[in-house]
Amino acid sequence: MSRQSSGMIGDWAEAQRRQQRTQVIQQREAERRRRAWDRDVARGEREQQAAYRQHREVEARRRTEGIEAEVSALRNLLVTGCRATAFRMASLVQGEELEPFRPGPLAHPVAIPLIEQFQQQSSGIALGSYRRAQAEREAHAQYTRAFQKAQAAETRRRQQLAENRQQYDRWAAEKLAAIRAHNRGLRELAGRLRAGEAEAVVEYFSAALYASTAWPEELPRQVSAAYDQAARQLVLDWELPRYGVVPETKSVRYMPSTDQDKETARPAAQRRALYRDLLAQCVLLVVRDLYAADEFGALDTVVVNGFVDDHDPVTGREAQIVLATVSAERTAFAGLRLEQVSAVDCLVEGLRGQLSARPDQRTGVRAGRRPGEVGGVVSHGGQSGNGEDEPDLFEMDPIAFENLVAELFRAMGMEAVTTQRSGDGGVDVEALDPAPIRGGRIVVQVKRYRNTVPPTAVRDLYGTVQDAGANKGVLVTTSSFGPTSYTFANGKPLELVPGTELVELLHQYGLRGRLGGGQASQRTAEPAPSADHNVLGMSWSGRIALDVCALVCTGNRVLSEDHFVFFNNPRTPDGSVRARAHAEPDKAALEVAFDSLPREADRLVLVAAVDPEVDPHADLAGFTDARIRLLEPSGAEAGRLEVSDGRAGETALVLGSFRRRANGDWDFVIGGKGYRGGLEDLLREYGVEVA
């Protein structure tokens, strides 16, 4: 009995030992797996951190390379400009080769059916005479119907072909007449230039400066000029770039310890020297462009006064401050090798000109001869003073406003006339663009509005374009357009010109006009946000180009089209939400005065959509690591809000919305809903009518 009990205890003890060994093995295996998992997580984190650091370092190098490229372009402005092709009047001559008449499908006659096609083919089965006669009658009836239908279609084709040919012949005759008139005007201008006619000389050389490919787009091109026929001297004031054109930053380096980019400032002496050199290059390049364009031998001397539009440090008032001036004779200038000179030494020592010692502090020099001393001054581009002497487009007489728009089209190189006040068919100005292929007849409607132009006006213009057989319709207004208008115009021969763009065009072509106080035409830096506005700065990873927009809503319905803030409507009517130029590290920015939002509004919805003009095939797969920085009016960062990543196939996304609570506070609710149909699909959901 005792041996049996001892055996049972031994078995039990052995089972316990086996179970303990199994548990130990399992614990060791679990510990091994946990350590392996921890190693994998740590390795993943290190790799992720390394990838992030590499990305930030690459971005910092990219910014540095961009700055260096800017500086290199400024240093080599004169050398690059001297390689540009000289302006010639022949470049303005238009060829008489017109696009041929293309009838398209109308060129092919309609196929006329044959009776044999309808006669029933015998398949070896004999038909009775009655059935055969019945089949023949049915076949003949089918043939008759098909023949009559084909004949009618052919008649319509020939009529449409004849109408299209007549329209083409009329268009070709008008186009050819306009081209010949343009070329005839150029021949007349050449004769006036050879005769030294002052007005012709000023217009021609002003055009040469504006058409010059030597000047980067970011540099100003404002000129006032006059010609002294007796002295064969052209005298002009030319706008120079401001000090801010030279980058303050020399390089950018990513600092992993603080996870921030560190900008190294460019030494003040280096920046000042680079700016002086740039001003000297600009003046020399103006003289070079003028003499290079003088194929008629009209110039013996050129006087250039380079100025900046800025606040006079003495009076504090807006003024033209002359920073460089030179009087360059043709014989002296012809002996220079501009690609090899030191611009400052060449201007000051070689040509005996003057250059400000401290242009960064707007220290002026005594100007040479000014255009006003010669008489017959013609100005192009930009504006002087603060704009208060310009006519207010809102207060302008309607007929005078139409005449101004017609004058703008003429300044752009077109033929343009205003229509009669009655029976104009909805057309205020008719223009003819002489440009080959893309040109043609243009009908223009003018709306001197203060409120947003309704979409019906755009639809009416499209109907007018079709009824008049015009190539394009243009709607010009002193106000703005809503998203429905832009959506309807997309893909159609329509162009919408809002008030801000109109003012820019007027100034670009030497005409005058402002909107109310003239704020739309001022060329100033982006102002700081007002005391009641916060800045919402949006950033994301990837190079995807996005439009960031805002909708002021009650629930999921936008208050009105004017409360949809986007690139063509930069602010709400009350200014509580408005677009703003962004600053690094943000890629887009908005200003919001939450306390000033309309009383009925209970949410501000932020959305992003792929810019189809930049990349029509992109989606939001590259929209990652997105966040919103909430900045105080002082610029201090008050917080960061994370938003959802984008998804492949989607082209618009709700980033999130600020929602008004019962106590008046605003809370942020993350979004994330995407749309495959882009901004149009998103807007429909918020009640914006999209045609």
XYZ file of C-alpha atoms in Angstrom, residues 25-411:
387
model
C 9.922 27.820 -21.116
C 6.757 29.723 -22.029
C 7.782 32.681 -19.855
C 11.236 32.719 -21.397
C 9.746 32.545 -24.911
C 7.303 35.356 -24.079
C 10.157 37.433 -22.667
C 12.223 36.718 -25.805
C 9.321 37.791 -28.031
C 8.742 40.939 -25.938
C 12.418 41.905 -26.177
C 12.365 41.259 -29.925
C 9.231 43.359 -30.269
C 10.808 46.166 -28.214
C 13.882 46.011 -30.452
C 11.689 46.182 -33.576
C 9.737 49.129 -32.168
C 12.930 50.935 -31.186
C 14.463 50.233 -34.594
C 11.268 51.490 -36.294
C 11.301 54.627 -34.182
C 14.980 55.211 -34.962
C 14.337 54.687 -38.668
C 11.319 56.979 -38.531
C 13.306 59.607 -36.655
C 16.173 59.247 -39.108
C 13.796 59.572 -42.057
C 12.154 62.623 -40.490
C 15.524 64.188 -39.759
C 16.692 63.459 -43.301
C 13.513 65.023 -44.681
C 13.972 68.171 -42.590
C 17.644 68.408 -43.565
C 16.754 68.028 -47.245
C 14.103 70.752 -46.909
C 16.615 73.034 -45.194
C 19.155 72.427 -47.974
C 16.450 73.057 -50.562
C 15.630 76.400 -48.945
C 19.329 77.295 -48.836
C 19.743 76.368 -52.491
C 16.717 78.492 -53.358
C 18.199 81.486 -51.531
C 21.547 80.969 -53.241
C 19.810 80.783 -56.621
C 18.020 84.092 -55.875
C 21.289 85.775 -54.957
C 23.042 84.337 -58.012
C 20.306 85.725 -60.278
C 20.723 89.165 -58.696
C 24.513 89.065 -59.020
C 24.314 88.066 -62.700
C 21.409 90.273 -63.797
C 23.550 92.344 -66.154
C 25.424 89.390 -67.656
C 22.195 87.474 -68.231
C 20.475 90.563 -69.602
C 23.239 91.232 -72.128
C 22.595 87.800 -73.622
C 18.929 88.567 -74.250
C 17.813 89.268 -77.801
C 17.578 92.960 -78.633
C 14.098 94.347 -79.214
C 13.213 94.891 -82.876
C 10.116 96.335 -84.488
C 10.039 93.274 -86.733
C 9.008 91.257 -83.678
C 5.733 93.205 -83.662
C 4.921 92.483 -87.302
C 2.056 90.009 -87.632
C 2.005 87.402 -90.375
C -0.955 87.202 -92.740
C -1.117 83.415 -92.593
C -4.490 82.560 -91.103
C -5.712 79.322 -89.680
C -7.315 77.439 -92.613
C -10.989 76.671 -92.768
C -11.608 73.331 -91.075
C -15.108 71.991 -91.831
C -14.539 68.863 -89.743
C -17.227 66.166 -90.219
C -19.183 68.536 -92.471
C -16.574 67.942 -95.172
C -17.879 64.412 -95.725
C -21.140 64.030 -97.737
C -23.897 61.914 -96.273
C -23.885 58.441 -97.826
C -26.929 57.971 -100.125
C -28.422 54.464 -99.806
C -28.758 52.119 -102.810
C -31.901 50.104 -103.641
C -29.835 46.917 -103.766
C -29.126 47.275 -100.065
C -32.817 46.851 -99.300
C -33.753 44.143 -101.776
C -34.219 40.844 -100.034
C -31.537 38.398 -101.005
C -32.730 34.997 -102.064
C -31.189 32.291 -99.998
C -32.104 29.469 -102.332
C -35.690 29.224 -101.094
C -38.269 29.940 -103.789
C -40.932 32.436 -102.757
C -44.368 32.619 -104.158
C -45.131 35.461 -106.523
C -47.405 37.172 -103.993
C -44.880 37.009 -101.183
C -42.103 38.094 -103.492
C -44.085 41.121 -104.663
C -44.928 42.025 -101.033
C -41.267 41.786 -100.043
C -40.239 43.979 -102.955
C -42.805 46.627 -102.007
C -41.595 46.635 -98.399
C -37.977 46.858 -99.519
C -38.800 49.767 -101.830
C -40.669 51.579 -99.025
C -37.687 51.171 -96.672
C -35.343 52.380 -99.379
C -37.545 55.423 -100.047
C -37.586 56.395 -96.361
C -33.837 55.961 -95.997
C -33.185 57.871 -99.234
C -35.362 60.809 -98.144
C -33.702 60.878 -94.699
C -30.219 60.847 -96.257
C -31.172 63.567 -98.739
C -32.501 65.767 -95.921
C -29.340 65.198 -93.882
C -27.188 66.040 -96.893
C -29.163 69.237 -97.483
C -28.659 70.244 -93.847
C -24.950 69.416 -94.095
C -24.512 71.606 -97.137
C -26.416 74.482 -95.508
C -24.358 74.224 -92.313
C -21.157 73.946 -94.332
C -22.063 77.063 -96.316
C -22.924 78.987 -93.125
C -19.679 77.927 -91.455
C -17.731 78.902 -94.543
C -19.411 82.315 -94.624
C -18.608 82.818 -90.924
C -14.993 81.817 -91.546
C -14.714 84.126 -94.558
C -16.080 87.044 -92.503
C -13.721 86.235 -89.649
C -10.775 85.865 -92.035
C -11.570 89.154 -93.753
C -11.816 90.991 -90.418
C -8.667 89.303 -89.115
C -6.697 90.060 -92.266
C -7.866 93.674 -92.267
C -6.836 94.050 -88.628
C -3.415 92.484 -89.288
C -2.779 94.732 -92.266
C -3.891 97.803 -90.318
C -1.559 96.801 -87.475
C 1.398 96.286 -89.810
C 0.595 99.518 -91.635
C 0.680 101.304 -88.291
C 4.119 99.824 -87.605
C 5.430 101.109 -90.931
C 4.059 104.542 -90.107
C 5.679 104.373 -86.667
C 9.026 103.475 -88.259
C 8.775 106.570 -90.454
C 7.991 108.761 -87.472
C 10.966 107.275 -85.599
C 13.323 108.045 -88.466
C 11.983 111.594 -88.439
C 12.715 111.826 -84.702
C 9.102 112.496 -83.693
C 9.128 112.740 -79.897
C 5.891 110.900 -79.165
C 6.858 107.991 -81.426
C 10.336 107.754 -79.867
C 8.962 107.632 -76.324
C 6.302 105.043 -77.165
C 8.724 102.823 -79.057
C 11.473 102.763 -76.429
C 8.976 102.346 -73.579
C 7.643 99.307 -75.448
C 11.217 98.055 -75.892
C 11.795 98.130 -72.126
C 8.504 96.412 -71.379
C 9.081 93.720 -74.026
C 12.682 93.081 -72.948
C 13.317 89.497 -71.874
C 16.310 90.632 -69.819
C 14.236 91.555 -66.770
C 12.993 88.955 -64.255
C 9.239 89.071 -63.687
C 9.628 89.980 -60.000
C 11.425 93.247 -60.779
C 9.313 96.391 -61.360
C 8.917 97.996 -64.794
C 7.570 101.483 -64.185
C 8.844 104.196 -66.547
C 8.221 107.862 -67.276
C 9.999 109.191 -70.350
C 10.380 112.229 -72.601
C 12.469 112.902 -75.740
C 14.512 115.996 -76.544
C 14.459 116.005 -80.339
C 17.083 118.755 -80.704
C 19.602 116.962 -78.480
C 18.492 113.473 -79.648
C 18.310 112.606 -75.957
C 15.899 110.223 -74.240
C 15.271 111.097 -70.575
C 13.510 108.608 -68.347
C 12.754 107.715 -64.746
C 12.934 103.945 -64.154
C 11.709 102.170 -61.031
C 14.324 100.148 -59.169
C 13.702 97.177 -56.846
C 13.524 97.887 -53.130
C 16.038 96.720 -50.550
C 13.841 93.762 -49.631
C 14.664 92.074 -52.952
C 17.979 90.938 -51.415
C 17.310 87.947 -49.110
C 17.935 88.625 -45.428
C 18.718 84.953 -44.851
C 22.014 83.482 -46.007
C 21.407 79.826 -45.220
C 19.036 77.468 -43.403
C 20.094 74.536 -41.211
C 17.905 72.005 -39.426
C 18.550 71.681 -35.669
C 17.478 68.208 -34.416
C 17.783 69.248 -30.758
C 14.969 71.785 -31.079
C 13.264 70.323 -34.177
C 13.422 73.737 -35.837
C 15.119 75.340 -38.802
C 17.847 77.814 -37.897
C 18.284 80.692 -40.296
C 21.709 82.312 -40.596
C 21.336 86.026 -41.319
C 23.187 87.539 -44.241
C 25.753 90.055 -42.958
C 24.405 93.589 -43.280
C 27.496 94.799 -45.145
C 27.209 91.970 -47.662
C 23.515 92.601 -48.179
C 24.063 96.346 -48.637
C 26.893 95.765 -51.134
C 24.790 93.305 -53.107
C 21.901 95.808 -53.236
C 24.161 98.640 -54.477
C 25.579 96.344 -57.132
C 22.061 95.332 -58.214
C 20.973 98.972 -58.585
C 24.010 99.720 -60.740
C 23.280 96.649 -62.874
C 19.666 97.764 -63.356
C 20.659 101.230 -64.596
C 23.296 99.831 -66.967
C 20.845 97.238 -68.282
C 18.251 99.943 -69.048
C 20.818 101.869 -71.067
C 21.900 98.679 -72.843
C 18.311 97.739 -73.760
C 17.619 101.225 -75.153
C 20.699 101.425 -77.353
C 20.265 97.814 -78.475
C 16.705 98.599 -79.602
C 17.714 101.773 -81.461
C 17.633 100.383 -85.002
C 16.530 103.802 -86.329
C 19.438 105.843 -84.942
C 17.200 108.094 -82.833
C 19.416 108.286 -79.720
C 22.710 110.052 -79.076
C 22.337 110.231 -75.278
C 20.279 108.414 -72.677
C 19.579 109.834 -69.202
C 18.328 107.309 -66.643
C 17.154 108.221 -63.139
C 16.619 105.077 -61.083
C 14.125 105.548 -58.246
C 12.151 103.631 -55.640
C 8.609 104.384 -54.535
C 8.970 104.543 -50.758
C 8.538 106.732 -47.693
C 10.969 109.609 -47.647
C 13.015 109.198 -44.428
C 13.019 112.987 -43.995
C 9.311 113.765 -44.438
C 7.779 110.324 -43.944
C 5.643 110.853 -47.038
C 5.405 108.578 -50.054
C 7.858 109.809 -52.672
C 10.079 108.842 -55.569
C 13.603 108.618 -54.134
C 16.340 108.663 -56.785
C 19.067 106.190 -55.818
C 21.080 106.178 -59.066
C 21.427 108.408 -62.123
C 23.567 108.480 -65.250
C 23.825 110.343 -68.550
C 25.346 107.902 -71.044
C 26.460 108.967 -74.506
C 26.235 106.360 -77.242
C 29.937 106.588 -78.180
C 31.109 106.094 -74.594
C 28.666 103.306 -73.889
C 29.456 101.428 -77.111
C 33.033 100.857 -75.956
C 32.009 98.984 -72.792
C 32.091 95.206 -72.407
C 29.258 94.939 -69.905
C 29.679 91.207 -69.310
C 33.115 91.881 -67.799
C 32.638 95.114 -65.814
C 32.088 95.752 -62.139
C 28.658 97.370 -62.302
C 29.281 99.891 -59.511
C 32.684 100.963 -60.867
C 31.371 101.148 -64.430
C 28.440 103.350 -63.449
C 30.293 105.673 -61.078
C 33.804 105.801 -62.546
C 33.357 104.795 -66.165
C 30.180 106.762 -66.979
C 30.462 109.415 -64.244
C 27.083 108.543 -62.841
C 25.879 108.735 -59.256
C 24.918 105.877 -56.940
C 23.607 106.189 -53.391
C 26.173 105.223 -50.756
C 23.408 103.913 -48.462
C 20.478 102.883 -50.662
C 19.300 100.554 -47.900
C 18.537 103.676 -45.843
C 16.902 105.385 -48.876
C 19.620 108.014 -49.061
C 18.997 109.703 -52.390
C 21.280 111.332 -54.933
C 20.771 114.455 -57.041
C 18.842 113.367 -60.108
C 20.010 114.162 -63.600
C 17.707 115.740 -66.118
C 14.107 114.718 -65.414
C 11.423 113.941 -68.022
C 9.299 116.821 -66.740
C 12.074 119.248 -67.696
C 11.840 118.071 -71.313
C 8.044 118.005 -71.683
C 5.696 115.545 -73.338
C 6.087 112.961 -70.564
C 4.558 109.527 -71.133
C 4.265 107.131 -68.177
C 3.712 103.392 -68.198
C 3.226 100.915 -65.388
C 2.797 101.479 -61.674
C 1.661 104.743 -60.162
C 3.165 107.558 -58.198
C 1.962 109.045 -54.946
C -0.623 107.305 -52.811
C -3.332 106.948 -55.446
C -5.680 109.533 -53.994
C -5.536 111.545 -57.240
C -6.755 108.550 -59.246
C -10.449 108.382 -60.200
C -12.634 106.230 -57.984
C -14.137 103.560 -60.242
C -17.147 103.251 -57.935
C -17.990 106.943 -58.410
C -17.156 107.146 -62.124
C -19.889 107.948 -64.645
C -21.095 104.648 -66.226
C -20.320 105.817 -69.759
C -16.891 107.056 -68.674
C -16.272 103.690 -67.022
C -17.134 101.846 -70.252
C -14.816 104.183 -72.173
C -12.032 103.438 -69.666
C -12.472 99.682 -70.175
C -12.383 100.172 -73.955
C -9.204 102.229 -73.565
C -7.680 99.398 -71.514
C -8.340 96.912 -74.316
C -6.766 99.312 -76.818
C -3.718 99.678 -74.560
